[in-house]
Short mmCIF file of C-alpha atoms in Angstrom, two decimals:
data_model
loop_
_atom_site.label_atom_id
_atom_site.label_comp_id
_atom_site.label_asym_id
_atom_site.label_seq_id
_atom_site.Cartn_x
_atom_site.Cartn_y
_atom_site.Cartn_z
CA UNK A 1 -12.80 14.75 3.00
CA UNK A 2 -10.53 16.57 0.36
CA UNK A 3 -7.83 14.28 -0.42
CA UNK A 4 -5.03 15.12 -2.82
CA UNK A 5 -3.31 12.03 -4.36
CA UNK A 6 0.51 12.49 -4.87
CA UNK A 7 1.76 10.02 -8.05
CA UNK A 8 -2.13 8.45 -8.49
CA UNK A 9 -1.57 7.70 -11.81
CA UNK A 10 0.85 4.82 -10.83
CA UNK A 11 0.03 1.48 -9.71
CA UNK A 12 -0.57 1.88 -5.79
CA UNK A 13 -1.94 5.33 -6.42
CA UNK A 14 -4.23 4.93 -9.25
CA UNK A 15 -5.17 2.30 -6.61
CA UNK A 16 -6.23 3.91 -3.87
CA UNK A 17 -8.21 6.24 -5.99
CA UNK A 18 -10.34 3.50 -7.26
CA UNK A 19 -10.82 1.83 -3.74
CA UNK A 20 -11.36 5.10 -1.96
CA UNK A 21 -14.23 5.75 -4.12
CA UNK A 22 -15.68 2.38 -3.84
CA UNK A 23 -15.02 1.35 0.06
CA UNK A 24 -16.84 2.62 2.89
CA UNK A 25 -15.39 6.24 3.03
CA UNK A 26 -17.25 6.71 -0.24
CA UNK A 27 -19.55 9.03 0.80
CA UNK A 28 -17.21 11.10 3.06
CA UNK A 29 -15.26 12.31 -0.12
CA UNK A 30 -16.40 15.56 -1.14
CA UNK A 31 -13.46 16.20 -3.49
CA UNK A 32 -9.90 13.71 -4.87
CA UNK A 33 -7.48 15.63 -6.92
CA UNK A 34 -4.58 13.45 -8.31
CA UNK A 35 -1.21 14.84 -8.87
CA UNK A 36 1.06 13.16 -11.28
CA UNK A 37 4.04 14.75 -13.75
CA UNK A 38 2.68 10.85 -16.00
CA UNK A 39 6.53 9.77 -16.20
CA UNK A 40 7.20 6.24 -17.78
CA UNK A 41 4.98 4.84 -14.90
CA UNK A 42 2.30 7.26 -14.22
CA UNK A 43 -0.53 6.07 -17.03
CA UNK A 44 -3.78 8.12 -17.28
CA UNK A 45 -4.88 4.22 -18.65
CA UNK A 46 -4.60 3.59 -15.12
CA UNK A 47 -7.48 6.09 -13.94
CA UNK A 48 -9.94 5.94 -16.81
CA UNK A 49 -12.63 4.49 -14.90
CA UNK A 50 -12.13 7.27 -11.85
CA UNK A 51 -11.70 10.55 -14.28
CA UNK A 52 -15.35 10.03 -14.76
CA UNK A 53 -16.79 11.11 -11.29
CA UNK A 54 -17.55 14.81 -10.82
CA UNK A 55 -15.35 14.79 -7.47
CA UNK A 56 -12.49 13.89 -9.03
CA UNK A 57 -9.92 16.18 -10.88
CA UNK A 58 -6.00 15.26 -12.22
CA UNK A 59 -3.54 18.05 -12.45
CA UNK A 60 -0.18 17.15 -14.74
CA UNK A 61 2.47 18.25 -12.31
CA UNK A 62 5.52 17.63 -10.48
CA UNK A 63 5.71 17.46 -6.76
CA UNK A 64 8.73 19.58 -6.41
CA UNK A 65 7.39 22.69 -7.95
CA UNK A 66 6.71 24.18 -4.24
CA UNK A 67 4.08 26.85 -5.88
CA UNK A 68 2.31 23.84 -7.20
CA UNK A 69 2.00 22.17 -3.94
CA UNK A 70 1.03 24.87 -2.00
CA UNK A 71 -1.30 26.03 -3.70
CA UNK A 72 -3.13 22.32 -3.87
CA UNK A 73 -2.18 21.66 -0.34
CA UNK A 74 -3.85 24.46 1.03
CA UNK A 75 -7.25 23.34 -0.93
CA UNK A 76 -7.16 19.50 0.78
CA UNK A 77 -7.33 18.32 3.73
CA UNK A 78 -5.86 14.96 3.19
CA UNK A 79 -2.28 14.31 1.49
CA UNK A 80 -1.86 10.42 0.01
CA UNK A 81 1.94 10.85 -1.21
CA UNK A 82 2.69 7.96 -3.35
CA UNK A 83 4.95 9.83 -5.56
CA UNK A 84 8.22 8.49 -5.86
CA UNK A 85 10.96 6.85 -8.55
CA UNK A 86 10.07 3.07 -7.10
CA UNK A 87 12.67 0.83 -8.81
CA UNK A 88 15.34 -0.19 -7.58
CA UNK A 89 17.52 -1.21 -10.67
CA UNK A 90 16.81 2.09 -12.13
CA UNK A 91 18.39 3.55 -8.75
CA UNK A 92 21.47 2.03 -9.40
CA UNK A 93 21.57 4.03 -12.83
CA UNK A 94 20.02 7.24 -12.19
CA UNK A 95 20.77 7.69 -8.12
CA UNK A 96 20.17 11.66 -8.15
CA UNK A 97 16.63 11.44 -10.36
CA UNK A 98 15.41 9.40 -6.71
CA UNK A 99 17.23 11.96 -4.85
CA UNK A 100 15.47 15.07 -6.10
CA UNK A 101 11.73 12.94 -6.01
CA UNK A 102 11.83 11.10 -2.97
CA UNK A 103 13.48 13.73 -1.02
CA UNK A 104 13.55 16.91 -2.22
CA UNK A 105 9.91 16.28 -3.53
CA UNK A 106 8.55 15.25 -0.39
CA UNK A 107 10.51 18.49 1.76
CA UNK A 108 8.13 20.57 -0.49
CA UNK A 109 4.93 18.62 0.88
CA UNK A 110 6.15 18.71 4.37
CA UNK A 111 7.17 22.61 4.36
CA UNK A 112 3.26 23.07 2.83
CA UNK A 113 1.79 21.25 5.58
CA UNK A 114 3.79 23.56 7.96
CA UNK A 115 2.11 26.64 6.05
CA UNK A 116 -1.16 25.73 5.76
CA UNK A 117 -2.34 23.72 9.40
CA UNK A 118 -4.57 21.32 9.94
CA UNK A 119 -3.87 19.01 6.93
CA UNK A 120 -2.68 15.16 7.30
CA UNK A 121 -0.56 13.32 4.91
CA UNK A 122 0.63 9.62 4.98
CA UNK A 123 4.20 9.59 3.23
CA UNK A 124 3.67 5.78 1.54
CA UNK A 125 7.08 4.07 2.41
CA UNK A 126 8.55 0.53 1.88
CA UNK A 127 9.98 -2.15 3.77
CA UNK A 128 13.00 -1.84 1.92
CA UNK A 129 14.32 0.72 4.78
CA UNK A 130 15.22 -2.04 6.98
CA UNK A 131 17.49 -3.09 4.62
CA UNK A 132 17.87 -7.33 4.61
CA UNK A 133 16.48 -9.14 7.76
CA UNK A 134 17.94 -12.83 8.23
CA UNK A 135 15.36 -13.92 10.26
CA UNK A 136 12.90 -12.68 12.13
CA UNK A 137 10.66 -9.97 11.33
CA UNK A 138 10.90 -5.87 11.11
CA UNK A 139 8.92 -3.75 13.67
CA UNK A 140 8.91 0.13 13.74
CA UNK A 141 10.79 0.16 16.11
CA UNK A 142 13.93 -1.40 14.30
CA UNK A 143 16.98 1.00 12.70
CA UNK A 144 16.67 1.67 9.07
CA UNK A 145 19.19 0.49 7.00
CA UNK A 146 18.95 0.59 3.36
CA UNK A 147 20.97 -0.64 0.99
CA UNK A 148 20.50 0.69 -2.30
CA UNK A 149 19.71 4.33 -3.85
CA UNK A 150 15.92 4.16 -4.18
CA UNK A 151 15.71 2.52 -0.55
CA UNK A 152 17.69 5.29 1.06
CA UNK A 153 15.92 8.03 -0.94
CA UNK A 154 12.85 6.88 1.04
CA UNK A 155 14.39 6.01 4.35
CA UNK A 156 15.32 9.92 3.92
CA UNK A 157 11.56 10.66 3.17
CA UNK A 158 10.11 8.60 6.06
CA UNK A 159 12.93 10.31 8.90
CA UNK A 160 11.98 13.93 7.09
CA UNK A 161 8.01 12.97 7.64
CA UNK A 162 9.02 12.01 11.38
CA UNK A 163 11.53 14.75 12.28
CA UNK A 164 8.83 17.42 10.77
CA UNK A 165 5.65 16.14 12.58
CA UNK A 166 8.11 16.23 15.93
CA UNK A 167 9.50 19.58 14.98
CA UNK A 168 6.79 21.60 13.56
CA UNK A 169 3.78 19.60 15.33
CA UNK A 170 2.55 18.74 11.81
CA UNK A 171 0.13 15.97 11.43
CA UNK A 172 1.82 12.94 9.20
CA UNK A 173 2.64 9.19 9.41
CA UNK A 174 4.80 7.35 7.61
CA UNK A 175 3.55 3.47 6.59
CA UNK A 176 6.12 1.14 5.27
CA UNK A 177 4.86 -2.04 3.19
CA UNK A 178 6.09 -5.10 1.55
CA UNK A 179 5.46 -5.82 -1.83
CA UNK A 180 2.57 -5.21 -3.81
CA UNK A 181 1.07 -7.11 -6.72
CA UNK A 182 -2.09 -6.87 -8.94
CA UNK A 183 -3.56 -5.34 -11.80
CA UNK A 184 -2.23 -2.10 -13.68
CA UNK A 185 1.29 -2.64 -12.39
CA UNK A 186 4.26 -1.55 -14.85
CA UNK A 187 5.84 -4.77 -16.32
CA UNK A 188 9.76 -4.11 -15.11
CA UNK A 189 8.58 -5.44 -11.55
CA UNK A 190 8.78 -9.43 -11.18
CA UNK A 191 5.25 -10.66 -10.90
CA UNK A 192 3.63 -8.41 -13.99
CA UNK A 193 7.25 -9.10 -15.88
CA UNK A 194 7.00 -12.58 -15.37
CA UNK A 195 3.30 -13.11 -16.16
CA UNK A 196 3.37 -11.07 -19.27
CA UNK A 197 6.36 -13.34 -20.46
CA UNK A 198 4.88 -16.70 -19.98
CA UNK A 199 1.64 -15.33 -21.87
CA UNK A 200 3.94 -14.13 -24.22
CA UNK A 201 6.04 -17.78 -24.31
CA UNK A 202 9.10 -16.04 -22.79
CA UNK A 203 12.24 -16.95 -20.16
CA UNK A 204 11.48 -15.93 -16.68
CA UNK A 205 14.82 -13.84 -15.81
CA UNK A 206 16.02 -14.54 -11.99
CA UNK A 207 18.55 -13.21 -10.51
CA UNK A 208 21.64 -14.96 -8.80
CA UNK A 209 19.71 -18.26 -7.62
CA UNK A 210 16.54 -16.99 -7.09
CA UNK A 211 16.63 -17.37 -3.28
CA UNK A 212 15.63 -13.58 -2.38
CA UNK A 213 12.78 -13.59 -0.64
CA UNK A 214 10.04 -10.96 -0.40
CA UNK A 215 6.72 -10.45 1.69
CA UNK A 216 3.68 -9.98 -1.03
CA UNK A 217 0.42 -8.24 -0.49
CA UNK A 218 -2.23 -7.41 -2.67
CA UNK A 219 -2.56 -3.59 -3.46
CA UNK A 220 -6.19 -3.56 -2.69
CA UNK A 221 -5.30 -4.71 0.96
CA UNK A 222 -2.24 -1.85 0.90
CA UNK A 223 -4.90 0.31 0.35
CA UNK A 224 -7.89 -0.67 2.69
CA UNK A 225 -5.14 -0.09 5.74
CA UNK A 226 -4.36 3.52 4.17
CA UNK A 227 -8.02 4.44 4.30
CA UNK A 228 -8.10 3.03 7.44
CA UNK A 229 -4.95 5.18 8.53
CA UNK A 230 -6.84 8.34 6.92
CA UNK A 231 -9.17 7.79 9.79
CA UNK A 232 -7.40 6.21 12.49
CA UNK A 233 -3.84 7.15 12.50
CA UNK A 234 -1.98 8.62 14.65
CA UNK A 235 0.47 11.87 13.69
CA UNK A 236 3.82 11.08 14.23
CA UNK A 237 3.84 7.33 13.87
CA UNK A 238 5.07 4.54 11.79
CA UNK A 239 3.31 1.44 10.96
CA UNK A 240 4.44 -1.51 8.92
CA UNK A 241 1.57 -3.18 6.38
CA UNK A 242 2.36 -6.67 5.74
CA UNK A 243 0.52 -9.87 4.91
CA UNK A 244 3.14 -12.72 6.87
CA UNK A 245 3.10 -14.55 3.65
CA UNK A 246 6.66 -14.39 2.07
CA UNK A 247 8.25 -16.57 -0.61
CA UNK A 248 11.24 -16.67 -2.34
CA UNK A 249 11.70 -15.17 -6.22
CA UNK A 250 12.17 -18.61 -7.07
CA UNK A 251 9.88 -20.67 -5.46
CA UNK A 252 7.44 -17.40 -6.09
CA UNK A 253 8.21 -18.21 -10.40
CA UNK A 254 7.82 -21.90 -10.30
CA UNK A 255 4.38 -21.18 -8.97
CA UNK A 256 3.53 -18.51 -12.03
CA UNK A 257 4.72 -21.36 -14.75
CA UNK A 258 2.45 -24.12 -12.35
CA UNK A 259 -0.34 -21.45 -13.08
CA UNK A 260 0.26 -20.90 -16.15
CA UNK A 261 1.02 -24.12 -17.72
CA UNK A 262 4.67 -23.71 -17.81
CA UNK A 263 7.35 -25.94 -16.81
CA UNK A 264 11.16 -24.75 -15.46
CA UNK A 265 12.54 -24.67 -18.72
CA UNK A 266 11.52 -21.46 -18.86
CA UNK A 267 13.30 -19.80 -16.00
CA UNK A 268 16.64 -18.29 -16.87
CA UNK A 269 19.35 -17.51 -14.32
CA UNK A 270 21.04 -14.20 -15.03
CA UNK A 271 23.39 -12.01 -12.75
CA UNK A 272 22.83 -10.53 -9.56
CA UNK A 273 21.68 -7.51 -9.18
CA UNK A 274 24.00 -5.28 -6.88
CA UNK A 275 23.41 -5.05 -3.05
CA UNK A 276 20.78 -7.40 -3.42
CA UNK A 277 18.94 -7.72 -0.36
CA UNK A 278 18.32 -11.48 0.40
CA UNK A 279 15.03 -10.95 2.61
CA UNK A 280 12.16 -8.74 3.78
CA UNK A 281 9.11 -9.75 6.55
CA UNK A 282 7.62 -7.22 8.38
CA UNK A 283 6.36 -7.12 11.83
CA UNK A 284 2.41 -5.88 11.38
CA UNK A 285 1.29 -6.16 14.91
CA UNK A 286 1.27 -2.46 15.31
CA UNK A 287 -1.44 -1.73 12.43
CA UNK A 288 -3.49 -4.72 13.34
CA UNK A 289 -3.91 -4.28 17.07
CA UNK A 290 -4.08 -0.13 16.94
CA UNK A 291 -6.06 0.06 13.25
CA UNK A 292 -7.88 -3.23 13.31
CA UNK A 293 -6.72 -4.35 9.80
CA UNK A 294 -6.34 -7.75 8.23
CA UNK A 295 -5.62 -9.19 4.80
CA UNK A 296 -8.75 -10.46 2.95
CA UNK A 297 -6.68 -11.63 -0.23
CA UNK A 298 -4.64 -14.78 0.24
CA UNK A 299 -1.97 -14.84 -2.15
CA UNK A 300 -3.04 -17.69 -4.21
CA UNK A 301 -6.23 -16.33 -4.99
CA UNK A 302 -5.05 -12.86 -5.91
CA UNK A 303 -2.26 -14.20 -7.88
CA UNK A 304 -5.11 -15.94 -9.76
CA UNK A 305 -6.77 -12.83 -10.58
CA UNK A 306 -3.71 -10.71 -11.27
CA UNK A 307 -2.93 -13.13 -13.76
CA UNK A 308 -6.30 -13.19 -15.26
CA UNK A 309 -6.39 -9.38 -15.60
CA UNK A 310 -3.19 -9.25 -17.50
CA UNK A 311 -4.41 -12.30 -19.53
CA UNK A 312 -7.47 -9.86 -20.26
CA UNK A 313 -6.04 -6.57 -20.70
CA UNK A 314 -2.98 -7.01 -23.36
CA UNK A 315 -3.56 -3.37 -24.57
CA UNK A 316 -2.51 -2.24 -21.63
CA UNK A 317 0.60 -4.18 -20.92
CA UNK A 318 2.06 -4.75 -24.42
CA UNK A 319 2.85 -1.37 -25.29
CA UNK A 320 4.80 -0.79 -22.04
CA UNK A 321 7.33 -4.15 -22.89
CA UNK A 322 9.72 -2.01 -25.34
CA UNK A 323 12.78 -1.51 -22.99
CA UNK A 324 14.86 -3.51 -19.94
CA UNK A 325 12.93 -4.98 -17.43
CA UNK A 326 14.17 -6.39 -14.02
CA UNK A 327 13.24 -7.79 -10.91
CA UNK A 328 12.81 -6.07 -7.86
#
């Protein structure tokens, strides 16, 4: 395989990278170029231990400059597109910025793939296009309905990835997940932001009550069912990756300061972010009866060694602190 990895110097591409050369289609990759334009979350920290191997190759680039991608398109036959502007609070501020990544930026990988046949690409979405679920859980089957600018930026991404495969017979899937934790994540989402403050003595910042809840999976499982879907995927199709295990933002903090040796006094209640979305839980069935894949990290455990890597690795994190950080 020839894979080219959109955005693999952030934290669910960089990755991928490293478990695609490690897991079992280790020997089927003849050649991984990653493709990054390294804004304030793409870190070349991230792939230091990857750069290394003779197969793989970074190019400093953005994914809307169409020459750019066509030209590295045509040389791959596999397309991982992680690149994207991923936070939601700096949505709210800078709407257009996700407009003209996750949209435009993606429109230039699609029209490639039409170009040059033969290729697949999984377009990496997020459970956030459901938009909040009271109960119950989302299937792929559901109507998208997101709420904010970064989660209709990539709503717009998955129905361009669908609409093009249908159109043009192109060969690409769309996967939506919940939310990932673990090492070499940037400290403005709430598990690295909250970790690095309690090693650093800090208030835990939660928004409104703290009674959002989220579905959490560790990247390394995100990206064991993308290999898998590299393999066994089917164009044209949608499939959610969750791990059932959800937990609210506060219930989710009191068990960082347990782990840490904290007590409440640290969490501090600030204002609500707007168009919060009070809950997502997907509906995995699809993936795990089609794909075969299961979680092998249970929370607790991975929690224990995200927090141990970022308790280990302070000259990664610290310099990346300066500035506002949020929750998601």
């Amino acid at each position: 395989m020839r894979i080219l990895v959109t955005g693999g110097a952030g934290f669910i591409g960089s990755a991928f990278v490293r478990n695609i050369l490690r897991n079992e289609l280790k020997s089927s990759v003849e050649k991984l170029t990653i493709l990054d334009s390294l804004t304030y979350a793409g870190n070349l920290q991230n792939l230091e231990n990857t750069l290394s191997d003779k197969r793989v190759s970074f190019v400093h680039g953005d994914i809307r400059d169409r020459s750019l991608v066509d030209r590295l398109v045509s040389s791959h036959d596999q397309i991982v597109h992680f690149a994207a502007e991923s936070h939601v609070d700096r949505s709210l501020h800078s709407p257009s910025t996700f407009i003209e990544t996750n949209i435009v930026g993606t429109a230039s990988l699609l029209d490639a793939l039409i170009i040059h046949a033969g290729k697949r690409m999984i377009y990496v979405s997020t459970d956030e296009v459901y938009g909040s679920v009271a109960e119950g859980r989302s299937t792929e089957k559901d109507p998208l309905n997101p709420s904010s600018p970064y989660s209709s930026s990539k709503a717009s991404g998955d129905l361009l990835c669908i609409a093009y495969a249908s159109s043009f017979g192109i060969d690409v899937l769309v996967t939506r997940c919940c939310n990932n934790y673990g090492p070499y994540q940037f400290p403005e989402k709430i598990i690295p932001l909250f970790v690095t403050n309690l090693l650093d003595d800090c208030a835990l910042p939660i928004y409104g009550t703290g009674v959002n809840i989220r579905e959490w999976i560790h990247v390394d499982d995100h990206c064991r069912a993308l290999s898998l879907l590299l393999v066994k995927g089917k164009a044209g199709q949608i499939y959610n990756i969750g791990s059932n295990f959800t937990i609210s933002n506060l219930a989710l903090s009191q068990k960082l300061l347990m782990m840490l040796s904290k007590d409440d006094q640290y969490i501090e209640y600030v204002a609500d972010r707007s168009g919060h979305d009070f809950r997502y839980a997907l509906d995995s069935t699809k993936i795990i009866d089609e794909i075969g894949f299961v979680c092998d990290i249970d929370f607790a455990a991975g929690l224990d060694r995200t927090i141990a890597w970022y308790r280990h690795n302070e000259e990664w994190w610290r310099p990346l602190k300066a500035g506002s950080t949020r929750v998601r």
